[in-house]
Short mmCIF file of C-alpha atoms in Angstrom, two decimals:
data_model
loop_
_atom_site.label_atom_id
_atom_site.label_comp_id
_atom_site.label_asym_id
_atom_site.label_seq_id
_atom_site.Cartn_x
_atom_site.Cartn_y
_atom_site.Cartn_z
CA MET A 56 42.80 71.69 93.78
CA SER A 57 42.67 68.97 91.46
CA PHE A 58 43.79 65.18 92.34
CA SER A 59 47.51 64.70 91.95
CA TRP A 60 49.90 61.52 92.80
CA PRO A 61 51.74 61.75 95.91
CA SER A 62 55.24 61.48 96.05
CA LEU A 63 56.93 58.39 98.25
CA MET A 64 57.88 61.13 100.50
CA GLN A 65 54.27 62.57 100.85
CA ALA A 66 52.73 59.07 101.00
CA THR A 67 55.01 58.41 103.80
CA TYR A 68 54.29 61.37 105.82
CA ARG A 69 50.54 61.01 105.35
CA ILE A 70 50.52 57.40 106.86
CA VAL A 71 52.59 58.35 109.65
CA ARG A 72 50.67 61.43 110.24
CA LEU A 73 47.19 59.94 109.79
CA ARG A 74 48.07 56.92 111.91
CA ARG A 75 45.45 57.47 114.62
CA LEU A 76 42.90 57.40 111.64
CA ILE A 77 44.08 54.35 110.34
CA ALA A 78 43.95 52.41 113.69
CA ALA A 79 40.07 53.36 113.86
CA ALA A 80 39.88 52.43 110.53
CA TYR A 81 41.21 49.06 111.29
CA VAL A 82 39.01 48.91 114.53
CA LEU A 83 35.67 49.34 112.60
CA VAL A 84 37.03 46.70 109.89
CA ALA A 85 37.50 44.05 112.63
CA ALA A 86 33.90 45.03 114.19
CA VAL A 87 32.38 44.23 110.93
CA LEU A 88 34.08 41.15 110.67
CA ALA A 89 33.30 40.07 114.29
CA PHE A 90 29.73 40.74 113.64
CA ALA A 91 29.84 38.87 110.38
CA ALA A 92 31.33 35.77 112.45
CA LEU A 93 28.80 36.13 114.87
CA ILE A 94 25.61 36.09 112.71
CA SER A 95 26.95 33.53 110.20
CA PRO A 96 30.14 31.51 111.37
CA GLU A 97 30.10 29.42 108.58
CA LEU A 98 30.44 32.28 106.05
CA MET A 99 33.31 34.11 108.32
CA SER A 100 36.13 31.78 109.05
CA ALA A 101 39.26 32.68 110.75
CA THR A 102 41.24 32.33 107.58
CA ARG A 103 38.75 34.14 105.55
CA ALA A 104 38.28 37.18 107.93
CA ALA A 105 42.34 37.30 108.27
CA SER A 106 42.23 37.54 104.38
CA ILE A 107 39.83 40.25 104.42
CA PHE A 108 41.17 42.42 107.15
CA MET A 109 44.53 42.26 105.38
CA THR A 110 43.17 43.22 101.93
CA MET A 111 41.13 46.19 103.91
CA ALA A 112 44.37 46.84 105.65
CA VAL A 113 46.04 47.70 102.46
CA LEU A 114 43.18 49.36 100.81
CA ILE A 115 42.92 51.97 103.92
CA LEU A 116 46.67 52.71 103.74
CA GLY A 117 46.16 53.30 100.02
CA HIS A 118 43.43 55.64 100.29
CA VAL A 119 44.74 57.57 103.12
CA ALA A 120 48.13 58.09 101.09
CA LEU A 121 45.80 59.25 97.96
CA PHE A 122 43.20 61.02 99.53
CA PRO A 123 44.73 62.50 102.85
CA ASN A 124 42.07 65.17 103.66
CA VAL A 125 38.86 63.13 103.57
CA ALA A 126 39.04 61.43 107.06
CA LEU A 127 35.29 60.77 107.23
CA GLU A 128 35.54 59.04 103.67
CA THR A 129 38.38 56.74 104.99
CA LEU A 130 36.07 55.65 108.36
CA SER A 131 32.86 55.05 106.03
CA LEU A 132 34.91 53.27 103.50
CA SER A 133 36.53 50.81 106.17
CA ILE A 134 33.14 50.11 107.14
CA VAL A 135 31.22 49.60 103.78
CA GLY A 136 34.40 47.98 102.07
CA ALA A 137 34.53 45.33 104.83
CA VAL A 138 30.93 44.46 104.36
CA PHE A 139 31.53 44.42 100.52
CA THR A 140 34.06 41.92 100.63
CA VAL A 141 32.10 40.01 103.30
CA VAL A 142 29.02 39.55 100.93
CA LEU A 143 31.01 39.04 97.43
CA PRO A 144 31.45 35.31 98.08
CA VAL A 145 27.55 35.18 98.20
CA LEU A 146 27.08 36.60 94.87
CA PRO A 147 27.88 33.70 92.62
CA GLU A 148 25.60 31.76 94.76
CA ILE A 149 22.58 34.06 93.99
CA ALA A 150 23.58 34.19 90.48
CA GLY A 151 23.44 30.61 90.21
CA ASN A 152 19.54 30.50 90.43
CA ALA A 153 19.73 31.99 86.80
CA SER A 154 19.60 29.23 83.95
CA PRO A 155 23.39 28.45 82.82
CA ALA A 156 22.97 30.63 79.79
CA TYR A 157 22.50 33.98 81.54
CA TYR A 158 24.65 32.99 84.79
CA GLN A 159 27.43 35.38 83.80
CA ALA A 160 25.19 38.26 82.90
CA ALA A 161 23.33 37.69 86.12
CA LEU A 162 27.10 37.57 88.09
CA THR A 163 27.91 40.91 86.33
CA LEU A 164 24.93 42.79 86.87
CA GLU A 165 25.33 41.86 90.70
CA VAL A 166 28.41 42.89 90.93
CA VAL A 167 27.62 46.49 89.23
CA PHE A 168 24.38 46.43 91.47
CA VAL A 169 26.68 45.99 94.59
CA VAL A 170 29.11 48.55 93.60
CA LEU A 171 26.49 51.15 93.21
CA VAL A 172 24.92 50.26 96.26
CA ALA A 173 28.46 50.44 98.24
CA LEU A 174 28.97 53.96 97.05
CA ALA A 175 25.51 54.92 98.12
CA MET A 176 26.12 53.50 101.61
CA MET A 177 29.56 55.25 101.69
CA THR A 178 27.89 58.65 100.72
CA ALA A 179 25.00 58.07 103.37
CA LEU A 180 27.45 57.13 105.94
CA GLN A 181 29.88 59.76 105.36
CA LYS A 182 27.12 62.25 105.56
CA LEU A 183 25.75 60.59 108.89
CA LEU A 184 29.46 60.69 110.54
CA GLU A 185 29.67 64.57 109.16
CA ILE A 186 26.28 65.31 111.23
CA CYS A 187 27.65 63.32 114.54
CA VAL A 188 30.92 65.26 114.22
CA TYR A 189 29.42 68.87 114.24
CA ALA A 190 26.26 67.96 116.54
CA GLY A 191 26.21 68.59 120.07
CA PRO A 192 27.56 71.17 122.49
CA VAL A 193 30.91 73.44 122.29
CA ALA A 194 33.35 71.44 124.16
CA HIS A 195 36.24 73.63 125.92
CA LEU A 196 38.98 71.23 126.05
CA ARG A 197 42.76 71.74 125.74
CA ILE A 198 44.48 70.46 122.55
CA THR A 199 48.51 69.84 122.80
CA THR A 200 51.45 68.76 120.71
CA HIS A 201 55.18 69.57 120.13
CA LEU A 202 57.38 69.44 117.13
CA ASP A 203 61.49 69.25 117.29
CA VAL A 204 62.93 71.70 114.87
CA PRO A 205 66.54 71.98 113.91
CA TYR A 206 66.48 75.71 114.68
CA SER A 207 67.67 77.82 117.96
CA ALA A 208 64.58 79.06 120.05
CA ALA A 209 65.06 82.60 118.87
CA VAL A 210 64.24 81.55 115.18
CA ALA A 211 61.72 79.57 116.04
CA TYR A 212 60.14 82.24 118.14
CA GLN A 213 60.01 84.38 115.39
CA GLN A 214 58.92 81.51 112.76
CA PHE A 215 56.04 80.07 114.73
CA GLY A 216 54.60 83.10 116.68
CA LEU A 217 51.64 84.84 114.79
CA ARG A 218 52.46 88.67 114.67
CA PRO A 219 51.06 91.62 113.15
CA GLU A 220 52.35 93.12 109.67
CA THR A 221 53.52 89.49 108.69
CA ARG A 222 53.37 86.92 106.36
CA ARG A 223 53.67 83.40 106.95
CA GLY A 224 52.84 80.77 104.18
CA ARG A 225 49.02 81.33 103.33
CA VAL A 226 48.47 83.09 106.49
CA MET A 227 48.60 87.05 106.45
CA ALA A 228 48.43 89.61 109.12
CA GLY A 229 47.72 93.25 109.08
CA PRO A 230 48.65 96.02 111.52
CA VAL A 231 47.73 96.64 114.81
CA ASP A 232 44.70 98.98 115.84
CA PRO A 233 44.76 100.96 119.07
CA LYS A 234 42.86 98.39 121.07
CA GLY A 235 45.83 95.80 119.93
CA PHE A 236 43.99 93.51 117.69
CA PHE A 237 44.97 92.86 114.22
CA ASP A 238 43.28 91.52 111.11
CA VAL A 239 44.42 87.96 109.92
CA ALA A 240 43.81 86.58 106.54
CA VAL A 241 43.97 82.72 106.08
CA VAL A 242 43.98 81.24 102.53
CA SER A 243 42.14 78.00 102.39
CA GLU A 244 43.79 75.17 99.86
CA HIS A 245 40.69 73.15 99.66
CA MET A 246 37.54 75.48 99.64
CA THR A 247 36.75 78.29 97.01
CA ASP A 248 35.07 81.51 97.34
CA PRO A 249 31.29 81.47 97.04
CA ASP A 250 31.44 84.38 95.10
CA ASP A 251 34.10 83.81 92.93
CA PRO A 252 34.60 79.86 92.37
CA SER A 253 37.97 80.59 90.54
CA SER A 254 39.63 81.88 93.60
CA PRO A 255 40.39 80.22 97.10
CA LEU A 256 38.26 80.89 99.87
CA VAL A 257 39.98 83.44 102.55
CA VAL A 258 38.77 83.19 106.19
CA LYS A 259 39.24 86.71 108.21
CA LEU A 260 39.96 86.70 111.87
CA ASP A 261 40.53 89.20 114.54
CA ALA A 262 43.64 88.42 116.50
CA LYS A 263 45.75 89.78 119.65
CA ILE A 264 48.66 89.19 121.28
CA LEU A 265 48.02 88.23 125.14
CA SER A 266 51.66 87.79 125.90
CA SER A 267 55.01 87.22 124.58
CA ASP A 268 58.60 86.58 125.53
CA PRO A 269 61.63 84.83 123.99
CA GLN A 270 60.08 81.47 125.60
CA ASN A 271 56.30 81.99 125.34
CA HIS A 272 54.24 83.48 122.93
CA GLU A 273 49.95 83.44 123.48
CA THR A 274 47.81 84.68 121.01
CA MET A 275 43.61 85.02 120.99
CA LEU A 276 41.89 84.64 117.65
CA VAL A 277 38.48 85.86 117.38
CA LEU A 278 36.82 83.72 114.72
CA PRO A 279 34.01 84.93 112.20
CA ASN A 280 31.50 83.47 114.20
CA GLY A 281 32.58 85.19 117.13
CA ALA A 282 34.09 82.19 119.05
CA VAL A 283 37.62 82.85 120.33
CA THR A 284 40.45 80.42 120.42
CA VAL A 285 43.52 80.99 122.69
CA THR A 286 46.74 79.54 121.21
CA ALA A 287 49.96 79.41 123.41
CA HIS A 288 53.40 78.70 121.88
CA ARG A 289 56.53 77.49 124.09
CA PHE A 290 59.94 77.53 122.85
CA VAL A 291 62.35 75.13 124.76
CA PRO A 292 65.94 74.96 123.72
CA LYS A 293 67.71 71.56 123.18
CA SER A 294 71.03 70.65 121.92
CA ASP A 295 70.32 70.07 118.25
CA GLY A 296 67.55 72.72 118.01
CA CYS A 297 64.14 73.88 119.78
CA ARG A 298 61.09 72.25 120.65
CA VAL A 299 57.75 74.17 119.84
CA SER A 300 55.12 73.11 122.23
CA VAL A 301 51.62 74.34 121.24
CA THR A 302 48.58 74.18 123.47
CA GLU A 303 45.17 75.70 122.09
CA MET A 304 41.67 75.96 123.41
CA PRO A 305 39.07 76.39 120.16
CA GLY A 306 36.27 78.13 120.87
CA ASP A 307 33.93 76.31 118.45
CA PHE A 308 34.69 72.62 118.77
CA THR A 309 32.20 70.11 119.55
CA TYR A 310 33.49 66.86 120.86
CA GLY A 311 33.27 65.35 117.35
CA MET A 312 35.27 67.87 116.17
CA HIS A 313 37.84 67.62 118.99
CA ALA A 314 37.92 63.66 118.11
CA MET A 315 38.49 64.29 114.14
CA PHE A 316 41.40 66.82 115.14
CA TRP A 317 43.08 64.32 116.99
CA LEU A 318 42.32 61.55 114.54
CA THR A 319 44.10 63.58 111.91
CA ASP A 320 46.73 65.19 113.97
CA GLN A 321 45.78 68.34 112.42
CA GLN A 322 47.59 70.26 115.26
CA THR A 323 50.94 68.80 114.72
CA ASP A 324 50.38 69.25 110.62
CA ASN A 325 49.86 72.74 111.15
CA LEU A 326 53.36 72.95 112.88
CA VAL A 327 55.00 71.02 110.41
CA GLU A 328 53.50 73.49 107.42
CA VAL A 329 55.23 76.49 109.45
CA ALA A 330 58.33 74.47 110.07
CA GLU A 331 58.51 73.74 106.11
CA LEU A 332 58.54 77.36 104.92
CA MET A 333 62.17 77.59 106.22
CA GLN A 334 63.11 74.69 103.79
CA ASN A 335 63.53 74.40 100.09
CA GLU A 336 61.82 71.11 99.67
CA PRO A 337 58.48 70.12 98.35
CA SER A 338 55.84 70.31 100.90
CA ARG A 339 54.50 67.36 102.66
CA VAL A 340 51.76 68.56 104.71
CA ASN A 341 47.98 67.56 104.52
CA GLY A 342 47.18 70.88 105.02
CA LEU A 343 48.64 71.95 101.44
CA ALA A 344 47.32 68.92 99.63
CA HIS A 345 44.06 68.17 97.75
CA ALA A 346 40.79 67.63 99.03
CA VAL A 347 39.72 65.29 96.19
CA SER A 348 37.90 62.18 97.70
CA LEU A 349 37.66 58.85 96.10
CA LEU A 350 33.52 59.42 95.92
CA SER A 351 34.28 62.62 93.89
CA ILE A 352 36.21 60.62 91.38
CA ALA A 353 33.67 58.04 91.33
CA GLY A 354 31.01 60.59 90.35
CA VAL A 355 33.30 62.19 87.80
CA VAL A 356 33.89 58.72 86.00
CA LEU A 357 30.16 57.95 86.14
CA SER A 358 29.17 61.35 85.03
CA PRO A 359 32.15 63.12 83.72
CA ARG A 360 32.08 66.99 83.81
CA GLN A 361 35.61 67.99 84.36
CA PRO A 362 39.20 66.48 84.74
CA VAL A 363 40.32 65.89 88.24
CA LEU A 364 43.67 64.50 87.38
CA ASP A 365 46.74 66.59 86.92
#
């Protein structure tokens, strides 16, 4: 999926949904500024630190609104961007070592060099964060969230519970076999089929309903790697609709994956995606948005091969 500009509704949703990620990025920016003030107090005054922080705050909000599915890039941008803005005032001093006739050329070369170094640092840091996220042992932790919907509990029960021989957006389920299992196919919005790059990746799972009644629906999913995930939905009637609560225990999440799942509020985003299937409005969810990154656009600009803009 190529890059597309978000509507105001989509941008607002992304900022709200990714509020934890934004807060984490702000903490990283503050840490970089505090470290710079500790090393060189004369370079990092309180006024300048506040100015840099506000600039980075706006930059991070813009990045989240435009690129909602690259959380690791948001974190790496917060660190590298803060470092870049800290060292930026030093560049004119370094260029001043050149003769006056070559000052402007030296400053331009410095800026270009620093930008290229910043992009390389972002790439390396993002790869490092990715390794940290997926490294380590599997952590069997419960993940819970809820969503209030303007539908009755009976309607919500039919909409949110995974069942055989149904289609729910990009999730399709097949018939039940004699052992109670049924196939589930999930179409990815962000990855292509390695055997056919023109088609989206389809992830196939095995599922089984463990228990189900009008208030509860519990499903077991067997992932392609053999890991087992158990998902339990609870439907509580309210005066204006129903509260859908979901509790999951992923069978293949590391601690880092749990952290990223929480920072991006992915579980709630999944619930909103299902709820939006009953509406006629354009989708807001991050799960259906593009996965283009700032670095990928920078790469296309520096070495154009194909358009990334709609």
